Amino acid sequence: MRAFSYSRAESVADALKGVVGHGETKVVAGGTNLLDLMKADVMRPTRLVDITRLPLNRIEETAEGGLRLGALVTNADTAHDERVRSRYPMLSRAILAGASAQLRNMATNGGNLLQRTRCYYFYDTGTPCNKREPGSGCGAIGGVNRIHAILGASEHCIATHPSDMCVALAALAAEIRVTGPRGERTIPFEAFHRLPGDAPQIDTNLAPDEIVTAIDLPARGFAAHSTYLKVRDRQSYAFALVSVAAALEIEDGKVTAARLALGGVAHKPWRDQAAEEALVGRPADAGSFAVAAEAVLRDARGFGHNDFKIDLARRAILRALQDAAASETP
Amino acid sequence: MIAKPAIPDVLREPGPGIGKPLSRVDGPLKVTGQARYAAEFNVPGLVHGYIVSSTITKGRITRIDTAAALRRPGVLHVFTHENRPHVAWFDRKWKDEDAPSGSPFRPLYDDRIVHAMQPVALVVAETFEAAREGARLVQVEYEAEPHETDLAARRHEAFTPGKEKGGFEPPPKPRGDPDRALAEAAVKVDVEYVQPTEHHNPMEMHGSTVVYNDDGTLTVHDKTQGAPNSHSWVCSVFGLSKSAVRVISPFVGGAFGSGLRPQHQLFMAVMAALQLKRSVRVELSRPQMFTFGHRPPTIQRVALGAAPDGTLQAMIHEAVQESSQFENYVEIVVNWSGQQYRCDNVRLDYKLARLDVFTPLDMRAPGAATGVPAIEMAMDELAHALRMDPVELRLRNYTDRDPNQDKPFSSKELRACFAQGAERFGWSRRNPQPRSMREGRQLIGWGVASGVWDAMQGQADARATLGIDGHLVVASATADIGTGTYTVMSQIAAGTLGLPIGNVTFKLGDSALPMAPIEGGSWTVSSVGSAVLAACERVRGRLYKLAAKMEGAPLGKAKPADMVLTDGHVALAADPARRVPIAEVMRSGGVLAIEEEARSVPYYVKRAQHTLATHSAVFAEVRVDEDLGTVQVSRIVSAVAAGRIINPKTAGSQVMGGVVMGIGMALEEETFMDHGLGRYMNHDLAEYHVPVNADIGSIDVIFVDEHDEVVNPLGAKGVGEIGIVGVPAAIANAVFHATGVRVRELPITLDKVLAGLSRRSAA
Ligand SMILES: Cc1cc2nc3c(=O)[nH]c(=O)nc-3n(C[C@H](O)[C@H](O)[C@H](O)COP(=O)(O)OP(=O)(O)OC[C@H]3O[C@@H](n4cnc5c(N)ncnc54)[C@H](O)[C@@H]3O)c2cc1C
Ligand code: SF4
């Protein structure tokens, strides 16, 4: 950790002023990810702007019939919110599958979106890592890569995005509301996180001078038939090896709408719309689900230790879709 | 009617406390935050050190530039191999109580790098934050050399070590003709098991706070499993007189063996304090907790041959284990196999491979937790091949003599462990067929394994001081690493002197107290407990003498042999209603306090004629998700024979903790090495997985009655380690029973289960 200055923003405008033009400034919310990374000397901001006093801590109805989750609402309050639980049970489940109760009490929705990879090399400054130190190489390729990506990776980086919450948000087609010196804008969830390409140091399409203000959930919550399945190395308090957010609408045994997103497999929550479309009109059964799984994993590729994830992901997709089809309420 | 016992009467007539499930006497201090740990002692003017770790694994430092670090406000000094103060030269000066043969590692000694993340500098600053930032600013240039960290790559260059380390004997000579017997056996298994590197990862990271006293002496608060060990090592390495240093360690936040040897932080903090003449604290970071010793990875071949009735005819157990380039760490691994089963044709073989890692370090049940799972998994494979119940197979080859040494066991109630454990578990309802139990998508399996650990004892001293107010203070330099030492020693003392437990204070963790060995090997109750017993018996003897001489002869003509101590009184054994308060006895004798010190010395002769061991039978139920390969341990029954149990509650907690660690060993724990970098990569608690609450189902601990007059006067063997030994194999065997899949490489992670399930369905 390096010396840094600290200030507390009292308004969004105040926060933006703090961020604008200061290359090494970071906003801090729950601090559960940023402070860890600073202690590990991975992130080295010279200024921290504390945004926890900003009025972004409410969950509100939207005009479209959805919910607006303030960026500073904690993960715990979001997961336990009655509206979220009844209308977006998959999201509630996903959040509760992550971290620990203590962490969820601190962690915010905005921070969760922007949490960084858990790649071992990223965390260890004694090793090469393109994400931490562009151009230094990727330690995980040819190294220890049990937890790494099987989809959308590049020769520069095979890291995964570690969030659970984001997988459900991807499946729900949420929108991210951001604000910055150029005004407010809305980013579709799929366009928020990036694939590593040749710039793995950049995780998202949020500009450095913008902040997240809220996450908008559309009206459609797939409450009747949805689930979040997290497969990991222990029963709790571990990141997903593979996770699946699966949501269906079913009429007369046929799928009328489907959502399918995976966590732990790529640099971003991995939603596959082609696979979703392939399910529509088919019977809600194992045969259809297997086809969807094959479609998602068509281009999957392992890097040695993580080869097993391809088969695991296939199994997890099948299981999650079956559970979703069977579930009435979570 | 009152027998004059050959063994102490506390064994026959438990006094208040002994054998009772007393809660920890130090519990309130711990849960209210009053127990202070090594890095929590604050003194005025304390400065902080932070260690810089090397980025290469092997080679040398070509340049080390501390200028930027020294410019950082608050940084006081940067120690490197170039400017460190003088330290001892001879290897023997660097040896500690737990050192194996070889040349112990010396921090900041020279420019050589011999393992990843080796300490290369210490930055000392006014604040912890300044020290840590300063550490980032130290620039080190290296000349790297090729390294090898992969055991598989070196297994064929392994060598046979000799007697390198206390407590570990080389394997016995082969018996009979095992290769031929194996070839001729009707039923056989011949398989290889692989176990990974594990790290201790106690909750509390290693820290030392060295207080520089006005007179130049040092008071060292160290995280250690032996204050005397740290004390003598510091004196020896820095050439200090014994009286110039005192090491204190009243509370230890877990260790599992990590505190058996003095660690880097101790050297660094003492060095800095001596040089700067200031009080210094150094604490390791969590990644640095992976830099000083670990359970070594091991490759084992186990070959068993049996007659159709299950009689073992051949046993070959060969192990190759990792050691460093500079010390011969051994844990032999294979000997328990030959000790546990009767077999005429046996070869036990143990080799070491040198790799560019730090020297491994004893971790809970070192050797047994590695070797016993291998033989116990192989026995399960054999039982399956024989179509025989795995408990029955073990009983068929049961032995009441140790075949390795051809000696009787001092006691061995393993049969009772199997019987009582099986009964509690419901083993008789087991369908031997793998995959015969399921609930929805969960396959359920039942497995069994036995465990064994040595019942060791060392010499130890204790001092007991009984005041006329009836308060007893007992002291010994031993440690309590969370095991319950404070509690059981208080119980032994209270029991011996017939005092309420509240009248007893036990002091430990201080090198100024009577000598005790490092707390490890499950020998503390045996070693220190026997010393406490002996010291208290001396106090008791003096009380009896005073009572016999009392004016007015309230106990008549009673001789010491006719007396007992109960409830704070000296009483007649034959008529306990006739009694006098201890305070009156002391007053009439004109003494305000009775102080006695005693040394416990093992029964060397009797011990040499026997093999001494604790045993267990462990039964496990697992649930395996057939789709996803995840394994959950829903039930464990562990039946343990460990002699006399001083406190079933703390002992039960020890075994339970061992079971939890065994679940970790079976399913989760593994330190990943990047062999290209020669560096451990998952060096934090997010990615090095130990079990969490959600991983733990029901754990049922049974202590089987076992009477032992050889082990020590208490008849107690110690339970710190036996709890883990049988668990990994019981779980692995249950996984096979659930799925039909043998995973021979620990931990049994879901990818290995899935691979097995896929192979199965392909076949
Ligand atoms: C031990 C451990 C285990 C965990 N396990 C899991 C798990 O299993 N699953 C899971 O999903 N997560 C897990 N997490 C991660 C946890 O969910 C995140 O750390 C948390 O969500 C981050 O939120 P925060 O508010 O603390 O973010 P901070 O640490 O405050 O910030 C994180 C990043 O987001 C930026 N940021 C924060 N808010 C905003 C905003 N409004 N606008 C712009 N930028 C912003 C910060 O600048 C920083 O770069 C775990 C964390 C830990 C420490
Ligand atoms: S996978 Fe990405 S984060 Fe990990 S070492 Fe490679 S570049 Fe760094």
PDB file of C-alpha atoms and ligand atoms in Angstrom, chain A residues 25-37 43 48 51 56 71-72 75 94-95 97-100 103-104 106-116 118 123 162-166 206 210-214 228 230 232 237-240, chain B residues 685-686, ligand 1:
ATOM      1  CA  THR A  25      -8.078   8.847  -8.247  1.00  0.00           C
ATOM      2  CA  LYS A  26     -10.481   6.096  -7.296  1.00  0.00           C
ATOM      3  CA  VAL A  27     -13.833   6.252  -5.654  1.00  0.00           C
ATOM      4  CA  VAL A  28     -14.275   3.949  -2.710  1.00  0.00           C
ATOM      5  CA  ALA A  29     -17.586   2.488  -1.632  1.00  0.00           C
ATOM      6  CA  GLY A  30     -17.570  -0.606   0.642  1.00  0.00           C
ATOM      7  CA  GLY A  31     -13.834  -0.860   0.147  1.00  0.00           C
ATOM      8  CA  THR A  32     -13.930  -4.648   0.318  1.00  0.00           C
ATOM      9  CA  ASN A  33     -12.151  -5.031  -2.976  1.00  0.00           C
ATOM     10  CA  LEU A  34     -10.297  -1.787  -3.505  1.00  0.00           C
ATOM     11  CA  LEU A  35      -8.603  -1.685  -0.101  1.00  0.00           C
ATOM     12  CA  ASP A  36      -7.489  -5.296  -0.371  1.00  0.00           C
ATOM     13  CA  LEU A  37      -5.937  -4.546  -3.736  1.00  0.00           C
ATOM     14  CA  MET A  43      -3.920  -0.879  -7.200  1.00  0.00           C
ATOM     15  CA  LEU A  48      -9.510   8.120  -2.698  1.00  0.00           C
ATOM     16  CA  ILE A  51     -18.757   8.140  -2.023  1.00  0.00           C
ATOM     17  CA  LEU A  56     -27.509   6.552  -4.105  1.00  0.00           C
ATOM     18  CA  ALA A  71     -25.171   2.037  -6.565  1.00  0.00           C
ATOM     19  CA  LEU A  72     -24.597   2.365  -2.831  1.00  0.00           C
ATOM     20  CA  ASN A  75     -25.379  -6.321  -1.508  1.00  0.00           C
ATOM     21  CA  ALA A  94     -26.913 -14.930  -6.793  1.00  0.00           C
ATOM     22  CA  ILE A  95     -25.955 -12.210  -4.337  1.00  0.00           C
ATOM     23  CA  ALA A  97     -24.195 -17.125  -3.052  1.00  0.00           C
ATOM     24  CA  GLY A  98     -21.318 -14.643  -2.955  1.00  0.00           C
ATOM     25  CA  ALA A  99     -18.729 -13.763  -0.335  1.00  0.00           C
ATOM     26  CA  SER A 100     -19.874 -13.875   3.302  1.00  0.00           C
ATOM     27  CA  LEU A 103     -18.725  -8.788   3.271  1.00  0.00           C
ATOM     28  CA  ARG A 104     -22.203  -8.458   1.794  1.00  0.00           C
ATOM     29  CA  MET A 106     -20.197  -3.764   3.388  1.00  0.00           C
ATOM     30  CA  ALA A 107     -20.150  -4.439  -0.341  1.00  0.00           C
ATOM     31  CA  THR A 108     -22.181  -2.132  -2.562  1.00  0.00           C
ATOM     32  CA  ASN A 109     -23.902  -2.790  -5.849  1.00  0.00           C
ATOM     33  CA  GLY A 110     -21.628  -0.368  -7.695  1.00  0.00           C
ATOM     34  CA  GLY A 111     -18.541  -1.913  -6.184  1.00  0.00           C
ATOM     35  CA  ASN A 112     -19.717  -5.391  -7.033  1.00  0.00           C
ATOM     36  CA  LEU A 113     -19.914  -4.470 -10.726  1.00  0.00           C
ATOM     37  CA  LEU A 114     -16.400  -3.121 -10.636  1.00  0.00           C
ATOM     38  CA  GLN A 115     -14.684  -5.757  -8.528  1.00  0.00           C
ATOM     39  CA  ARG A 116     -11.585  -7.107 -10.154  1.00  0.00           C
ATOM     40  CA  ARG A 118      -9.220 -13.109  -8.513  1.00  0.00           C
ATOM     41  CA  TYR A 123      -2.701 -10.382  -6.867  1.00  0.00           C
ATOM     42  CA  PRO A 162     -15.568 -13.091 -10.163  1.00  0.00           C
ATOM     43  CA  SER A 163     -18.989 -11.627  -9.411  1.00  0.00           C
ATOM     44  CA  ASP A 164     -22.093 -13.704  -8.775  1.00  0.00           C
ATOM     45  CA  MET A 165     -24.482 -10.799  -8.741  1.00  0.00           C
ATOM     46  CA  CYS A 166     -23.378  -9.724 -12.202  1.00  0.00           C
ATOM     47  CA  LEU A 206     -17.055   2.891 -17.687  1.00  0.00           C
ATOM     48  CA  GLU A 210     -17.577   8.406 -14.592  1.00  0.00           C
ATOM     49  CA  ILE A 211     -19.315   6.844 -11.634  1.00  0.00           C
ATOM     50  CA  VAL A 212     -22.107   4.336 -11.465  1.00  0.00           C
ATOM     51  CA  THR A 213     -25.282   5.696  -9.930  1.00  0.00           C
ATOM     52  CA  ALA A 214     -27.709   2.807 -10.252  1.00  0.00           C
ATOM     53  CA  TYR A 228     -28.809 -19.354  -9.828  1.00  0.00           C
ATOM     54  CA  LYS A 230     -22.991 -21.813  -8.182  1.00  0.00           C
ATOM     55  CA  ARG A 232     -17.330 -24.078  -6.261  1.00  0.00           C
ATOM     56  CA  TYR A 237     -17.088 -18.452   0.800  1.00  0.00           C
ATOM     57  CA  ALA A 238     -15.454 -19.409  -2.457  1.00  0.00           C
ATOM     58  CA  PHE A 239     -15.671 -17.897  -5.889  1.00  0.00           C
ATOM     59  CA  ALA A 240     -17.523 -19.783  -8.576  1.00  0.00           C
TER      60      ALA A 240
ATOM     61  CA  LEU B 685      -7.158 -17.615   2.352  1.00  0.00           C
ATOM     62  CA  ALA B 686      -9.458 -16.754  -0.527  1.00  0.00           C
TER      63      ALA B 686
HETATM   64  C1  LIG C   1     -12.925 -12.754   0.790  1.00  0.00           C
HETATM   65  C2  LIG C   1     -13.853 -12.264  -0.261  1.00  0.00           C
HETATM   66  C3  LIG C   1     -14.717 -13.154  -0.874  1.00  0.00           C
HETATM   67  C4  LIG C   1     -15.588 -12.720  -1.835  1.00  0.00           C
HETATM   68  N1  LIG C   1     -16.399 -13.623  -2.439  1.00  0.00           N
HETATM   69  C5  LIG C   1     -17.235 -13.206  -3.426  1.00  0.00           C
HETATM   70  C6  LIG C   1     -18.069 -14.105  -4.129  1.00  0.00           C
HETATM   71  O1  LIG C   1     -18.085 -15.300  -3.830  1.00  0.00           O
HETATM   72  N2  LIG C   1     -18.859 -13.627  -5.103  1.00  0.00           N
HETATM   73  C7  LIG C   1     -18.879 -12.300  -5.430  1.00  0.00           C
HETATM   74  O2  LIG C   1     -19.631 -11.918  -6.314  1.00  0.00           O
HETATM   75  N3  LIG C   1     -18.089 -11.423  -4.809  1.00  0.00           N
HETATM   76  C8  LIG C   1     -17.267 -11.855  -3.826  1.00  0.00           C
HETATM   77  N4  LIG C   1     -16.451 -10.952  -3.204  1.00  0.00           N
HETATM   78  C9  LIG C   1     -16.326  -9.619  -3.767  1.00  0.00           C
HETATM   79  C10 LIG C   1     -17.274  -8.626  -3.222  1.00  0.00           C
HETATM   80  O3  LIG C   1     -18.555  -8.867  -3.736  1.00  0.00           O
HETATM   81  C11 LIG C   1     -16.759  -7.266  -3.687  1.00  0.00           C
HETATM   82  O4  LIG C   1     -15.560  -7.007  -3.006  1.00  0.00           O
HETATM   83  C12 LIG C   1     -17.737  -6.161  -3.421  1.00  0.00           C
HETATM   84  O5  LIG C   1     -18.926  -6.369  -4.121  1.00  0.00           O
HETATM   85  C13 LIG C   1     -17.140  -4.829  -3.837  1.00  0.00           C
HETATM   86  O6  LIG C   1     -18.005  -3.806  -3.388  1.00  0.00           O
HETATM   87  P1  LIG C   1     -17.434  -2.569  -2.549  1.00  0.00           P
HETATM   88  O7  LIG C   1     -18.543  -1.630  -2.379  1.00  0.00           O
HETATM   89  O8  LIG C   1     -16.766  -3.029  -1.322  1.00  0.00           O
HETATM   90  O9  LIG C   1     -16.389  -2.018  -3.588  1.00  0.00           O
HETATM   91  P2  LIG C   1     -15.062  -1.170  -3.364  1.00  0.00           P
HETATM   92  O10 LIG C   1     -13.971  -2.072  -2.896  1.00  0.00           O
HETATM   93  O11 LIG C   1     -15.339   0.048  -2.594  1.00  0.00           O
HETATM   94  O12 LIG C   1     -14.792  -0.766  -4.858  1.00  0.00           O
HETATM   95  C14 LIG C   1     -14.474  -1.698  -5.852  1.00  0.00           C
HETATM   96  C15 LIG C   1     -14.196  -0.941  -7.138  1.00  0.00           C
HETATM   97  O13 LIG C   1     -15.366  -0.339  -7.613  1.00  0.00           O
HETATM   98  C16 LIG C   1     -15.190   1.054  -7.746  1.00  0.00           C
HETATM   99  N5  LIG C   1     -16.489   1.636  -7.396  1.00  0.00           N
HETATM  100  C17 LIG C   1     -17.225   1.391  -6.299  1.00  0.00           C
HETATM  101  N6  LIG C   1     -18.399   2.020  -6.369  1.00  0.00           N
HETATM  102  C18 LIG C   1     -18.406   2.705  -7.537  1.00  0.00           C
HETATM  103  C19 LIG C   1     -19.331   3.551  -8.187  1.00  0.00           C
HETATM  104  N7  LIG C   1     -20.520   3.798  -7.650  1.00  0.00           N
HETATM  105  N8  LIG C   1     -18.992   4.064  -9.365  1.00  0.00           N
HETATM  106  C20 LIG C   1     -17.792   3.811  -9.923  1.00  0.00           C
HETATM  107  N9  LIG C   1     -16.882   3.022  -9.368  1.00  0.00           N
HETATM  108  C21 LIG C   1     -17.185   2.461  -8.179  1.00  0.00           C
HETATM  109  C22 LIG C   1     -14.059   1.409  -6.873  1.00  0.00           C
HETATM  110  O14 LIG C   1     -13.377   2.541  -7.333  1.00  0.00           O
HETATM  111  C23 LIG C   1     -13.194   0.166  -6.973  1.00  0.00           C
HETATM  112  O15 LIG C   1     -12.396   0.226  -8.104  1.00  0.00           O
HETATM  113  C24 LIG C   1     -15.594 -11.362  -2.197  1.00  0.00           C
HETATM  114  C25 LIG C   1     -14.757 -10.462  -1.571  1.00  0.00           C
HETATM  115  C26 LIG C   1     -13.885 -10.884  -0.612  1.00  0.00           C
HETATM  116  C27 LIG C   1     -12.984  -9.902   0.067  1.00  0.00           C
END
